[in-house]
XYZ file of C-alpha atoms in Angstrom:
787
model
C -8.071 121.557 -136.410
C -6.308 119.399 -134.300
C -7.204 117.923 -131.196
C -3.740 116.270 -130.261
C 0.473 117.001 -130.240
C 2.481 114.293 -132.332
C 2.401 112.422 -130.014
C -1.586 111.523 -130.577
C -0.740 109.526 -133.077
C -0.058 106.708 -130.800
C -3.567 106.844 -128.788
C -4.994 103.973 -130.730
C -8.511 101.864 -129.660
C -4.832 99.146 -128.192
C -3.757 101.738 -126.640
C -4.974 99.982 -122.852
C -3.907 101.826 -119.883
C -3.449 99.475 -117.676
C -6.463 99.354 -115.191
C -5.740 96.831 -112.449
C -2.158 96.502 -110.225
C -3.583 93.999 -107.772
C -3.645 90.113 -106.680
C -5.815 87.917 -108.486
C -9.309 88.643 -108.781
C -12.169 86.528 -107.327
C -13.732 84.752 -109.827
C -16.722 86.124 -111.487
C -19.515 84.704 -109.469
C -17.860 86.931 -107.207
C -20.099 89.870 -108.163
C -23.112 87.025 -108.214
C -23.104 87.176 -104.317
C -23.019 91.246 -104.100
C -25.747 91.665 -106.254
C -24.474 92.407 -109.378
C -24.693 88.953 -110.977
C -28.055 87.339 -111.691
C -27.592 83.570 -113.672
C -25.307 82.348 -115.613
C -25.339 84.623 -119.239
C -21.392 85.161 -119.378
C -23.014 88.727 -121.320
C -25.878 89.183 -118.621
C -22.829 89.457 -115.952
C -20.386 92.328 -117.915
C -23.378 93.914 -118.267
C -24.457 93.645 -114.437
C -20.950 94.635 -113.667
C -20.666 97.182 -115.846
C -24.147 99.411 -114.223
C -22.687 97.833 -110.559
C -19.288 99.750 -111.620
C -20.412 102.443 -113.217
C -22.154 103.557 -109.943
C -20.298 103.500 -107.492
C -17.648 105.481 -110.080
C -20.433 108.162 -110.574
C -21.274 107.927 -106.579
C -17.384 108.325 -105.782
C -17.529 111.628 -108.630
C -20.321 113.295 -107.431
C -19.871 113.606 -103.748
C -16.383 114.757 -104.416
C -18.074 116.953 -107.048
C -20.454 118.794 -103.877
C -17.118 119.058 -101.845
C -15.047 121.138 -104.688
C -18.502 123.394 -104.967
C -17.736 126.055 -103.093
C -13.973 126.257 -103.629
C -15.189 127.136 -108.235
C -14.057 123.648 -108.718
C -14.469 122.885 -112.178
C -16.481 119.001 -112.903
C -13.714 118.077 -114.817
C -12.044 117.686 -111.326
C -13.408 116.332 -109.350
C -13.763 113.372 -113.008
C -10.166 113.086 -112.101
C -9.915 113.325 -107.944
C -12.207 110.900 -107.933
C -11.360 108.387 -110.672
C -7.614 109.090 -108.080
C -10.242 107.981 -105.483
C -11.322 104.654 -106.669
C -7.561 103.901 -107.906
C -4.751 102.185 -105.680
C -4.174 106.017 -103.890
C -7.484 105.415 -101.894
C -9.927 102.944 -102.235
C -8.371 100.289 -104.355
C -6.158 99.776 -101.693
C -8.255 97.563 -100.182
C -7.831 94.374 -101.794
C -11.970 94.088 -100.909
C -12.697 96.891 -103.071
C -10.347 95.952 -105.879
C -11.584 92.638 -106.283
C -14.884 93.084 -105.910
C -15.685 96.266 -107.609
C -13.097 95.858 -110.351
C -12.439 92.592 -110.475
C -9.929 92.081 -113.790
C -12.938 89.871 -116.053
C -13.588 93.578 -116.357
C -11.062 94.579 -117.350
C -11.580 94.980 -121.211
C -14.827 95.674 -120.769
C -14.073 99.165 -118.580
C -11.128 100.133 -121.098
C -13.193 99.919 -124.395
C -16.416 101.631 -122.127
C -13.033 104.802 -121.850
C -12.259 104.599 -125.727
C -16.032 105.674 -126.328
C -16.131 107.808 -124.099
C -13.334 109.354 -125.286
C -14.939 109.777 -128.564
C -18.077 110.502 -126.807
C -16.734 113.542 -125.218
C -14.357 115.197 -128.237
C -17.266 114.511 -130.738
C -20.294 115.656 -128.826
C -18.014 118.934 -128.146
C -16.934 119.383 -131.118
C -20.745 118.834 -132.214
C -20.903 122.710 -130.410
C -18.806 124.664 -131.849
C -19.603 126.701 -134.606
C -17.319 125.951 -137.338
C -17.616 129.929 -138.649
C -15.426 130.829 -135.797
C -12.105 129.820 -137.976
C -12.715 131.747 -139.989
C -13.065 134.437 -138.112
C -9.492 134.032 -135.981
C -7.684 137.488 -135.950
C -4.091 138.590 -135.815
C -4.312 138.982 -131.966
C -5.430 135.264 -131.098
C -3.397 134.374 -133.551
C 0.060 136.118 -131.639
C -1.237 135.225 -128.576
C -1.741 131.887 -128.839
C 2.214 131.738 -131.162
C 3.562 133.340 -128.066
C 2.258 131.066 -126.119
C 2.821 128.781 -127.779
C 6.696 129.104 -128.393
C 7.063 130.933 -124.514
C 6.294 126.801 -123.262
C 8.504 125.006 -125.243
C 11.237 127.078 -125.262
C 10.773 127.085 -121.002
C 10.205 123.421 -120.696
C 13.389 121.754 -122.269
C 14.745 125.093 -121.232
C 13.915 123.748 -117.646
C 14.503 119.848 -118.803
C 17.953 120.488 -120.674
C 18.854 121.557 -116.282
C 17.247 119.481 -114.512
C 16.536 116.414 -116.808
C 18.732 114.307 -115.147
C 17.683 113.672 -111.268
C 14.305 112.388 -113.235
C 14.128 108.753 -113.242
C 10.434 108.381 -114.279
C 11.756 109.081 -117.653
C 12.468 105.979 -119.996
C 13.792 108.478 -122.846
C 14.657 112.549 -122.304
C 11.766 112.067 -126.111
C 9.639 112.536 -124.035
C 10.004 115.990 -122.771
C 9.902 117.284 -126.640
C 6.210 115.157 -126.329
C 5.580 117.465 -122.717
C 6.516 120.486 -124.706
C 4.274 120.352 -127.708
C 1.116 118.811 -125.767
C 1.461 122.209 -122.510
C 1.607 124.117 -125.497
C -1.319 123.191 -126.679
C -5.004 124.687 -125.737
C -7.270 121.841 -126.856
C -10.886 123.994 -127.057
C -13.245 120.291 -126.536
C -10.931 120.544 -123.173
C -10.960 124.107 -122.045
C -14.893 125.126 -123.542
C -16.109 122.735 -120.603
C -14.653 124.758 -117.998
C -15.369 128.216 -119.662
C -18.581 127.122 -119.359
C -19.527 126.163 -116.121
C -17.625 129.382 -115.400
C -19.565 131.933 -117.470
C -16.971 132.600 -119.328
C -18.070 131.791 -122.983
C -19.967 134.821 -124.343
C -17.704 137.416 -123.023
C -15.181 138.501 -124.904
C -11.641 137.424 -122.883
C -13.923 133.474 -123.461
C -14.162 134.542 -126.523
C -10.230 135.328 -127.120
C -9.349 132.321 -125.676
C -11.684 129.639 -127.622
C -10.206 131.346 -130.661
C -6.198 131.355 -128.997
C -6.845 127.183 -128.791
C -7.672 127.138 -131.723
C -5.024 127.990 -133.211
C -2.964 125.924 -131.055
C -4.981 122.982 -132.049
C -4.073 123.923 -135.412
C 0.425 124.725 -134.447
C -0.541 120.420 -133.128
C -2.485 119.279 -136.028
C 0.467 120.203 -138.511
C 3.042 118.348 -136.254
C 1.199 115.873 -136.413
C 0.682 114.871 -140.030
C 4.730 116.030 -140.174
C 5.905 113.386 -137.074
C 3.154 110.773 -137.578
C 4.262 110.501 -141.953
C 7.928 110.901 -141.057
C 6.959 107.795 -138.648
C 5.004 105.544 -141.582
C 8.166 107.046 -144.006
C 10.514 104.751 -142.011
C 7.871 102.119 -143.700
C 9.012 103.321 -146.884
C 7.438 105.892 -148.656
C 4.972 104.689 -150.443
C 3.245 103.556 -146.843
C 3.867 107.383 -145.246
C 2.020 108.695 -148.364
C -0.630 106.280 -148.275
C -1.985 107.212 -144.490
C -1.697 111.094 -145.739
C -3.576 110.334 -148.291
C -5.415 108.238 -146.370
C -6.322 110.957 -143.871
C -6.717 113.205 -146.104
C -9.336 111.020 -147.991
C -11.709 110.966 -144.837
C -11.452 114.375 -144.382
C -12.672 114.662 -148.028
C -15.669 112.648 -146.971
C -16.189 114.438 -144.079
C -16.823 117.197 -145.962
C -17.865 116.792 -149.134
C -20.491 113.958 -147.666
C -20.841 113.974 -144.287
C -21.793 117.731 -144.199
C -23.822 118.196 -147.122
C -25.816 115.224 -145.191
C -25.930 116.923 -142.165
C -27.696 120.013 -144.125
C -30.135 118.184 -146.037
C -31.536 116.457 -142.519
C -30.945 120.624 -141.206
C -33.860 121.043 -144.522
C -35.502 118.351 -143.948
C -36.637 119.176 -140.294
C -40.129 121.283 -140.124
C -38.634 124.904 -138.535
C -39.616 124.891 -134.548
C -39.794 120.749 -134.511
C -37.420 118.460 -133.462
C -35.153 116.451 -135.455
C -36.351 112.568 -136.271
C -35.083 110.719 -133.767
C -34.346 107.915 -136.516
C -31.271 109.620 -137.703
C -29.551 110.148 -134.705
C -28.726 106.292 -134.322
C -27.130 106.145 -137.323
C -25.707 109.352 -137.101
C -23.146 108.367 -134.050
C -22.584 104.612 -135.537
C -21.778 106.426 -138.722
C -19.479 108.390 -135.945
C -17.483 105.245 -134.459
C -17.381 103.247 -138.075
C -14.933 106.556 -138.924
C -12.901 106.607 -135.760
C -12.508 102.595 -136.582
C -10.774 103.824 -139.974
C -8.479 106.155 -138.626
C -7.137 103.827 -136.763
C -7.080 101.437 -138.046
C -5.044 103.844 -141.180
C -3.499 104.776 -138.092
C -4.972 107.855 -136.542
C -6.048 107.956 -133.533
C -9.191 107.610 -132.010
C -9.697 111.364 -131.130
C -9.142 112.694 -134.190
C -11.790 111.646 -137.219
C -14.340 112.906 -133.811
C -13.678 116.362 -134.249
C -14.269 116.632 -137.405
C -17.259 114.663 -138.212
C -18.713 116.876 -134.680
C -16.969 119.848 -136.618
C -19.580 118.696 -139.882
C -22.440 119.042 -138.109
C -24.917 122.125 -138.165
C -24.326 123.316 -134.144
C -27.819 123.828 -132.125
C -30.975 123.686 -132.960
C -32.387 121.657 -134.640
C -29.967 118.910 -135.645
C -26.691 119.179 -133.253
C -29.351 120.016 -130.494
C -30.426 117.246 -130.365
C -27.616 114.965 -130.919
C -26.208 116.158 -127.722
C -29.291 115.964 -125.948
C -29.910 112.001 -127.123
C -26.190 111.273 -125.968
C -24.078 113.531 -124.039
C -25.957 112.046 -120.169
C -25.686 108.629 -121.413
C -22.102 108.859 -122.532
C -21.282 110.652 -119.169
C -22.287 108.295 -117.087
C -21.783 104.955 -118.565
C -18.470 105.942 -120.365
C -16.846 108.445 -119.438
C -16.015 108.318 -116.521
C -14.245 104.722 -117.087
C -11.522 107.012 -118.710
C -11.442 108.642 -115.325
C -10.825 106.074 -113.036
C -8.535 104.151 -115.828
C -6.482 107.478 -115.274
C -7.530 107.105 -111.103
C -5.838 102.829 -111.834
C -2.567 104.237 -112.739
C -2.524 107.113 -110.370
C 0.017 105.827 -107.084
C 0.641 108.903 -105.222
C 1.325 107.008 -102.495
C 4.365 105.315 -104.406
C 6.920 107.984 -105.514
C 10.400 105.463 -106.535
C 12.503 109.083 -105.801
C 11.500 112.525 -104.308
C 14.300 114.228 -105.640
C 12.811 112.602 -109.395
C 9.241 114.112 -108.491
C 9.564 117.654 -107.450
C 12.481 117.807 -110.852
C 9.023 116.414 -112.758
C 7.100 118.588 -111.467
C 9.354 121.351 -111.749
C 9.649 121.269 -115.422
C 6.818 120.891 -115.760
C 5.427 123.890 -114.241
C 7.833 125.732 -116.070
C 5.602 124.565 -119.121
C 2.891 126.635 -117.823
C 4.883 129.853 -115.958
C 6.010 129.915 -119.627
C 2.554 130.090 -121.107
C 1.011 132.650 -118.867
C 4.480 134.608 -119.372
C 3.401 134.572 -122.739
C 0.137 135.350 -123.116
C 0.796 137.419 -120.320
C 3.063 139.604 -122.421
C 1.124 139.153 -125.583
C -1.941 140.654 -124.160
C 0.249 143.886 -123.004
C 0.744 144.156 -126.920
C -2.020 144.956 -127.891
C -2.729 146.686 -124.262
C -5.441 144.389 -122.695
C -6.169 145.628 -118.853
C -3.525 142.789 -117.061
C -6.537 140.985 -115.335
C -8.407 140.289 -119.171
C -3.818 139.166 -119.293
C -2.952 136.629 -116.542
C -6.958 135.586 -116.602
C -6.251 134.498 -120.424
C -2.678 132.906 -119.391
C -4.731 131.458 -116.666
C -7.161 129.470 -118.777
C -4.704 128.603 -122.088
C -3.711 125.658 -119.127
C -6.247 124.053 -118.703
C -5.359 120.507 -119.232
C -7.863 117.297 -119.274
C -9.295 114.410 -120.414
C -6.706 115.378 -124.145
C -2.891 115.658 -121.830
C -4.184 111.803 -119.622
C -4.791 109.961 -122.508
C -1.743 111.492 -123.726
C -0.387 110.610 -120.635
C -1.290 107.214 -121.171
C 0.320 106.833 -124.138
C 4.696 107.362 -123.004
C 3.014 104.968 -120.278
C 2.725 102.549 -122.805
C 4.784 103.660 -125.354
C 7.903 102.759 -122.416
C 8.646 106.298 -122.842
C 8.118 106.916 -118.955
C 6.936 104.801 -116.204
C 3.910 104.564 -114.046
C 5.318 106.460 -111.300
C 5.834 109.521 -114.049
C 2.615 109.245 -115.119
C 1.755 110.217 -111.658
C 3.091 112.653 -110.892
C 2.033 113.958 -114.651
C -1.779 113.374 -113.815
C -0.983 115.087 -110.495
C 0.618 118.005 -111.703
C -2.759 117.982 -114.455
C -5.614 118.827 -111.799
C -3.529 120.934 -109.570
C -3.087 123.286 -112.990
C -6.708 122.624 -113.336
C -8.064 122.968 -110.321
C -5.554 126.488 -109.168
C -5.857 128.205 -112.814
C -9.497 127.670 -112.993
C -9.946 129.060 -108.838
C -7.441 132.651 -110.093
C -9.523 133.000 -113.053
C -13.055 133.100 -111.043
C -11.457 134.891 -108.191
C -10.367 137.434 -110.959
C -13.451 138.026 -113.132
C -16.138 137.891 -109.853
C -16.359 140.643 -108.794
C -13.492 142.413 -110.387
C -14.850 142.859 -113.855
C -18.224 145.171 -111.923
C -17.754 148.850 -111.678
C -19.905 151.651 -110.944
C -21.267 153.928 -113.039
C -21.332 157.426 -112.131
C -23.472 158.718 -115.637
C -27.257 158.700 -115.100
C -29.178 156.941 -118.126
C -32.944 156.806 -117.198
C -36.129 158.174 -118.693
C -35.985 160.395 -115.889
C -32.764 161.759 -117.111
C -33.421 161.428 -120.865
C -33.430 165.559 -121.742
C -35.976 166.892 -124.165
C -35.960 166.253 -127.736
C -33.116 163.264 -127.733
C -33.321 159.498 -128.152
C -34.412 156.738 -126.033
C -32.973 154.185 -126.631
C -35.510 151.116 -124.711
C -34.488 147.691 -124.903
C -37.546 145.529 -125.305
C -36.599 141.775 -124.783
C -38.999 138.975 -125.737
C -39.789 135.242 -125.305
C -42.358 134.283 -127.740
C -44.570 135.210 -130.011
C -48.063 136.143 -127.016
C -45.385 138.724 -125.867
C -44.846 140.485 -129.533
C -49.280 142.281 -128.913
C -48.281 143.972 -125.913
C -45.160 145.650 -125.880
C -45.869 146.842 -129.237
C -49.159 148.903 -128.033
C -46.946 149.797 -125.039
C -44.173 151.226 -127.762
C -47.399 153.240 -129.143
C -47.924 154.709 -125.253
C -44.656 155.476 -125.032
C -45.250 158.382 -128.313
C -42.262 157.805 -130.267
C -42.803 160.842 -132.743
C -39.905 163.052 -134.168
C -39.881 165.496 -131.736
C -38.956 162.792 -129.097
C -37.742 159.740 -131.156
C -37.635 156.500 -129.737
C -35.352 153.745 -130.878
C -35.839 150.416 -130.443
C -33.969 147.242 -129.910
C -36.165 144.629 -129.724
C -34.404 140.535 -128.907
C -36.552 137.955 -128.892
C -34.199 135.291 -125.912
C -33.812 132.377 -126.960
C -32.275 129.911 -124.776
C -28.668 127.939 -126.169
C -28.746 124.246 -126.725
C -26.676 121.964 -128.116
C -23.874 124.267 -128.785
C -21.198 126.742 -126.975
C -21.329 129.276 -128.098
C -23.716 132.164 -127.957
C -25.642 133.734 -131.224
C -26.233 137.717 -131.877
C -27.846 137.812 -135.393
C -28.993 140.863 -136.239
C -32.157 140.840 -138.465
C -30.982 143.560 -140.683
C -33.546 143.599 -143.811
C -31.113 144.174 -146.436
C -28.584 141.171 -145.799
C -30.134 137.924 -144.648
C -28.069 136.068 -141.781
C -26.720 133.183 -142.998
C -27.362 131.813 -138.831
C -30.393 130.492 -139.613
C -33.566 131.341 -136.969
C -37.528 131.015 -136.710
C -38.156 134.631 -136.124
C -40.614 135.521 -138.829
C -43.081 135.468 -137.583
C -41.448 137.869 -134.663
C -39.268 140.788 -137.391
C -42.063 141.163 -139.160
C -44.994 142.510 -136.550
C -41.884 144.889 -135.512
C -41.519 145.686 -139.085
C -44.558 146.353 -139.887
C -45.364 148.399 -136.254
C -41.728 150.414 -137.683
C -44.029 150.650 -141.010
C -46.727 151.843 -139.574
C -45.404 154.895 -137.346
C -44.092 155.591 -140.879
C -40.691 156.466 -139.860
C -40.628 158.441 -136.273
C -39.737 154.649 -134.585
C -36.419 152.948 -135.160
C -36.656 149.894 -134.395
C -34.124 146.729 -134.555
C -34.976 143.516 -133.945
C -32.901 141.084 -132.288
C -31.737 137.164 -131.649
C -29.472 135.981 -128.883
C -28.997 132.355 -128.619
C -27.703 132.620 -124.781
C -27.351 130.394 -121.395
C -29.596 131.573 -119.247
C -27.517 131.463 -116.643
C -25.219 134.145 -118.625
C -28.581 135.361 -120.291
C -28.383 138.469 -117.984
C -24.247 139.355 -119.418
C -24.954 139.111 -122.933
C -27.912 141.566 -122.368
C -27.249 144.138 -119.809
C -23.688 144.480 -122.526
C -25.813 145.565 -125.121
C -27.443 148.141 -123.147
C -24.402 149.693 -122.246
C -22.102 149.385 -125.600
C -26.021 150.978 -126.907
C -26.353 153.451 -123.893
C -30.314 152.499 -123.127
C -32.158 154.492 -120.977
C -34.965 151.895 -119.942
C -35.332 147.980 -120.348
C -38.228 146.089 -120.791
C -38.177 141.703 -119.655
C -41.860 139.936 -119.623
C -42.747 138.523 -116.925
C -41.308 134.515 -115.576
C -45.635 134.626 -115.505
C -47.723 134.300 -118.410
C -52.015 133.840 -118.640
C -53.006 130.839 -119.992
C -56.940 131.374 -122.169
C -58.807 130.087 -119.401
C -56.897 133.003 -117.382
C -54.718 130.918 -115.160
C -51.305 131.995 -114.251
C -48.775 129.376 -115.330
C -45.107 129.939 -115.091
C -43.778 128.926 -118.590
C -39.804 129.135 -117.464
C -38.731 129.676 -113.880
C -34.654 130.014 -115.128
C -36.534 132.986 -116.937
C -37.453 133.942 -113.138
C -33.730 134.026 -112.579
C -32.751 135.886 -115.852
C -34.963 138.434 -114.389
C -34.014 138.661 -111.223
C -29.943 138.988 -112.620
C -31.845 142.007 -114.523
C -32.500 143.961 -112.054
C -29.801 143.364 -110.237
C -26.799 144.472 -112.703
C -28.451 146.261 -115.402
C -27.168 150.166 -116.063
C -29.732 152.211 -116.514
C -33.397 151.903 -115.791
C -35.589 147.728 -115.796
C -39.028 147.772 -116.640
C -40.574 143.793 -115.470
C -44.104 143.728 -117.741
C -47.084 141.906 -116.464
C -48.739 140.512 -120.046
C -52.357 140.172 -119.765
C -52.626 139.340 -122.705
C -54.326 142.507 -126.003
C -55.052 142.626 -129.026
C -52.139 145.427 -131.803
C -54.617 148.213 -132.263
C -52.089 150.329 -133.368
C -51.761 148.573 -136.773
C -55.560 147.980 -136.470
C -55.404 152.262 -136.782
C -58.351 152.135 -133.687
C -55.208 152.179 -130.952
C -56.953 153.845 -127.158
C -54.916 153.028 -123.962
C -56.058 153.561 -120.207
C -53.244 153.894 -118.121
C -53.315 154.764 -114.222
C -50.227 154.715 -112.395
C -49.985 154.230 -108.465
C -47.303 156.540 -106.631
C -46.312 156.013 -102.685
C -43.623 158.151 -102.771
C -40.521 156.350 -103.445
C -37.356 156.417 -105.677
C -38.175 154.362 -107.827
C -41.517 156.680 -108.338
C -39.239 159.432 -110.279
C -38.574 157.429 -113.291
C -42.318 155.854 -113.359
C -43.652 159.121 -113.183
C -41.419 160.333 -116.163
C -41.626 157.372 -118.061
C -45.682 157.717 -117.393
C -45.217 161.508 -117.922
C -44.193 160.834 -122.009
C -47.038 158.517 -122.612
C -49.542 161.580 -121.418
C -48.436 163.161 -124.568
C -50.376 161.065 -126.356
C -53.310 161.927 -127.743
C -55.125 158.262 -127.096
C -53.658 157.166 -123.861
C -55.620 158.599 -121.346
C -53.527 158.897 -117.499
C -54.122 158.091 -114.207
C -52.178 159.464 -111.358
C -53.228 158.647 -107.644
C -51.006 159.428 -105.143
C -52.205 157.236 -101.736
C -50.468 159.723 -98.716
C -51.291 158.186 -94.991
C -52.973 158.836 -92.949
C -51.004 160.311 -90.404
C -49.231 162.324 -92.885
C -52.315 163.872 -94.575
C -51.143 167.712 -93.185
C -48.529 167.397 -95.459
C -48.527 166.348 -98.097
C -46.052 166.633 -100.154
C -43.941 166.566 -96.837
C -41.466 163.339 -97.884
C -37.600 162.922 -97.468
C -37.488 160.468 -101.093
C -40.691 161.578 -103.448
C -38.925 164.169 -105.511
C -41.618 166.418 -104.955
C -41.030 168.901 -107.532
C -40.843 166.921 -110.203
C -44.758 165.727 -109.282
C -44.933 169.726 -109.885
C -43.598 169.668 -112.672
C -45.762 167.318 -114.278
C -49.128 169.020 -112.683
C -48.487 171.670 -115.000
C -46.922 169.812 -117.706
C -50.688 168.852 -117.725
C -53.077 170.589 -116.161
C -54.453 171.407 -119.371
C -55.030 168.051 -120.494
C -58.473 166.820 -120.313
C -56.888 163.225 -120.393
C -55.302 163.633 -117.275
C -56.554 163.413 -114.541
C -54.211 163.532 -110.266
C -55.147 162.453 -107.894
C -53.793 162.267 -104.374
C -55.867 159.679 -101.481
C -55.567 159.262 -97.960
C -55.480 155.674 -96.398
C -56.177 154.275 -93.454
C -54.207 150.971 -94.014
C -53.508 148.073 -96.997
C -56.324 147.524 -97.286
C -58.585 151.262 -98.218
C -55.078 151.302 -100.383
C -56.311 148.402 -102.433
C -59.177 149.514 -102.699
C -58.377 152.525 -104.205
C -56.237 151.186 -106.310
C -58.887 148.519 -108.074
C -61.716 151.025 -108.675
C -58.419 153.157 -110.670
C -57.486 150.458 -112.584
C -60.753 149.269 -113.395
C -61.290 149.962 -117.366
C -57.573 150.609 -117.131
C -54.914 148.190 -120.297
C -51.888 148.818 -118.226
C -50.942 149.635 -114.844
C -47.922 151.304 -113.983
C -45.672 151.635 -110.239
C -43.094 151.614 -108.866
C -40.744 148.984 -107.793
C -39.031 149.816 -105.003
C -41.049 150.655 -101.603
C -39.895 151.909 -98.518
C -40.625 148.069 -95.519
C -41.660 151.072 -93.364
C -44.873 152.161 -95.029
C -48.267 151.393 -93.510
C -49.734 150.615 -96.127
C -47.846 148.400 -96.693
C -47.576 146.552 -93.410
C -48.476 142.532 -93.381
C -47.980 142.628 -97.373
C -44.887 142.374 -97.744
C -45.171 138.874 -96.295
C -47.583 136.808 -98.312
C -45.180 138.626 -101.392
C -44.844 136.106 -103.559
C -42.964 137.644 -106.586
C -40.521 140.410 -104.537
C -38.595 140.758 -108.953
C -42.925 142.965 -108.850
C -42.443 144.784 -104.895
C -44.946 144.252 -102.344
C -47.398 147.219 -105.417
C -46.985 145.418 -108.825
C -47.272 141.816 -106.275
C -50.357 142.725 -106.089
C -51.219 144.422 -108.911
C -50.364 141.304 -110.663
C -52.578 139.018 -108.855
C -55.107 136.574 -110.166
C -57.296 138.516 -107.590
C -57.326 141.613 -108.854
C -59.098 142.552 -111.427
C -59.355 138.897 -112.347
C -56.386 139.846 -113.771
C -57.096 141.206 -117.221
C -55.099 144.231 -116.674
C -50.921 144.598 -117.712
C -48.991 145.166 -114.719
C -45.320 147.247 -115.525
C -43.172 147.649 -112.584
C -40.433 149.564 -112.913
C -37.165 150.294 -111.092
C -35.222 152.801 -111.677
C -30.975 152.592 -112.645
C -29.189 151.726 -109.351
C -26.140 154.048 -109.520
C -23.759 152.499 -107.044
C -23.825 149.126 -108.567
C -23.881 148.681 -112.428
C -22.089 145.883 -114.154
C -19.657 145.213 -117.035
C -17.835 144.070 -119.086
C -14.271 146.636 -119.941
C -15.010 148.067 -122.982
């Protein structure tokens, strides 16, 4: 795995971008006058000044971040701009600001913090990466990566051969070779965070981009080994051999010593428990110690951290614990100083020659264009859509910390002048800003399409298998879900295929995980779903093959979890998605909001699902189905709206179960009681078919109630729901209904609709009855990714 181009071999600890280009600063006591320094202890002064600087830098970056948020810019762009603002281009031009905030006395501490920030950034991003992805790199990713890499190098070097003579900010023409190698490579620690912010990591495009970036990283790593070996060989063949052997030894130690130790820590951690905090500090110390050794033998401060990070199992329990313990500290106290160094070296108002400035920009831009063209050509070879091809080319042009650190290195080894660094820093944040905005636009609403097929229970043909996707957040949802599945009446004549997915928040890793719990093959990804899988396996065996249940675990960020769910439902032709309500009832009967993020997930599913959706308000209970004593009473509330068709179709299927009792109540407004079947939205033909089908079923009761107002309607619903295990209703109701006037203003859960919110209230029958609110497929808007 590579992180750097060959030029990165020079990025040693002694590499210090000149931080402070300013007149002589105030003495140490200057900080005391602004409340930073207390006492005469120099160490206390340095720590106070360090905290003061970190506060100022973070404040500037946060403000820039807020200003750029409407423009869909990633965090790295605001960090680069924030660093430039505190530099000599803007605030640093003020001598008082420069002397008080960034005195010369803080130079070395700030530079050290910068190096710590780089090491931490690379290490943490490697921890979040799943190394098994390397084994899954297909030919497609390799061809796309090589095509973009090759055209980048050719384009940049060809343009440099023509315009290079006009560039005065480059000391040696060798710099263009480093530029071409650097721009040809896309470094995954740079691309991953941006893709995560764009919510693209868990889609096919994001996975392909990450695979291609790893290929270019691998190419850069090979070139790095070759160049560094040749450089060390100038001092003798033995010296070059020593370098190669030393680096190889470090990597071997990480693979065969460090990684087994990390796995041992994971095995020592009980399932579902957090890793003991006493392991975190030694691991972090080992990372920095290994980095020091790497730097001592001629490596870089960014080589070993990536291998160390990949050796740590991502996600829970160890990877997540490390990320949660150190990421905030690194992002607040150390990493901002790197961008400050960049900003201090950048002066946008000091241009040696505009002809040189434009020539340099044109040469660099040709490399970026070559990357896009090469990527698009390879994508079209694989017949990928134009939108995906262009997006992938833009993604592979994401730049960030790695590139800026190498540009700073080129200044230190005198390959380019400081004015040249300003040009390169400007082009870095500009190409990232533009590419991110374009990718965000290309992958927004343009990735949605209309669904012309009807994926609902109502439109499912009799005798055909119905696919139901069940979402589960915790074991407490399992009893009610199994009872609902049993009531759904899966038989050999009308089978149901259930996809039971345990939803887990993605923590401590970047790439989402989808685990299929195949009874014949054990997954290599460790999960804590033994009880979840066992419960559904037992129920499947209890049904004797009349129902098919496929359990899965989906590990995904809450922000994009709905996309994974909807895509799975689309690919597997699911007719109904059942999701648990975000509020869970406690033992004492109170309603507890388990996680507000789940509410957002549910809302996104309701908006984008390619099929019908049911929101289950779980009131708990015993799994009767596995005890052989199943008995279920269901009440259905109809107001004659569109979603009631789906509710009626689902209830009609349930009514066929020999141990299910069903009561259907249709409410009519008092002014319309003379013509109860007159309704423009409700399909009265479906209602008549339901009544005819169940005319001789003693377990089915159909009632029509005429209500004067909402209060009378709620009274009837209480009497109907008393003694029921489940109440069902449609989600969407007309706002013009006289029966609902006044209720919508006090509705706390719009995802349940007005009636659903009433039924789910703790005041309704003491919160003892479970509720299923159904929304029929939205025909005009259905997600998702191109199949």
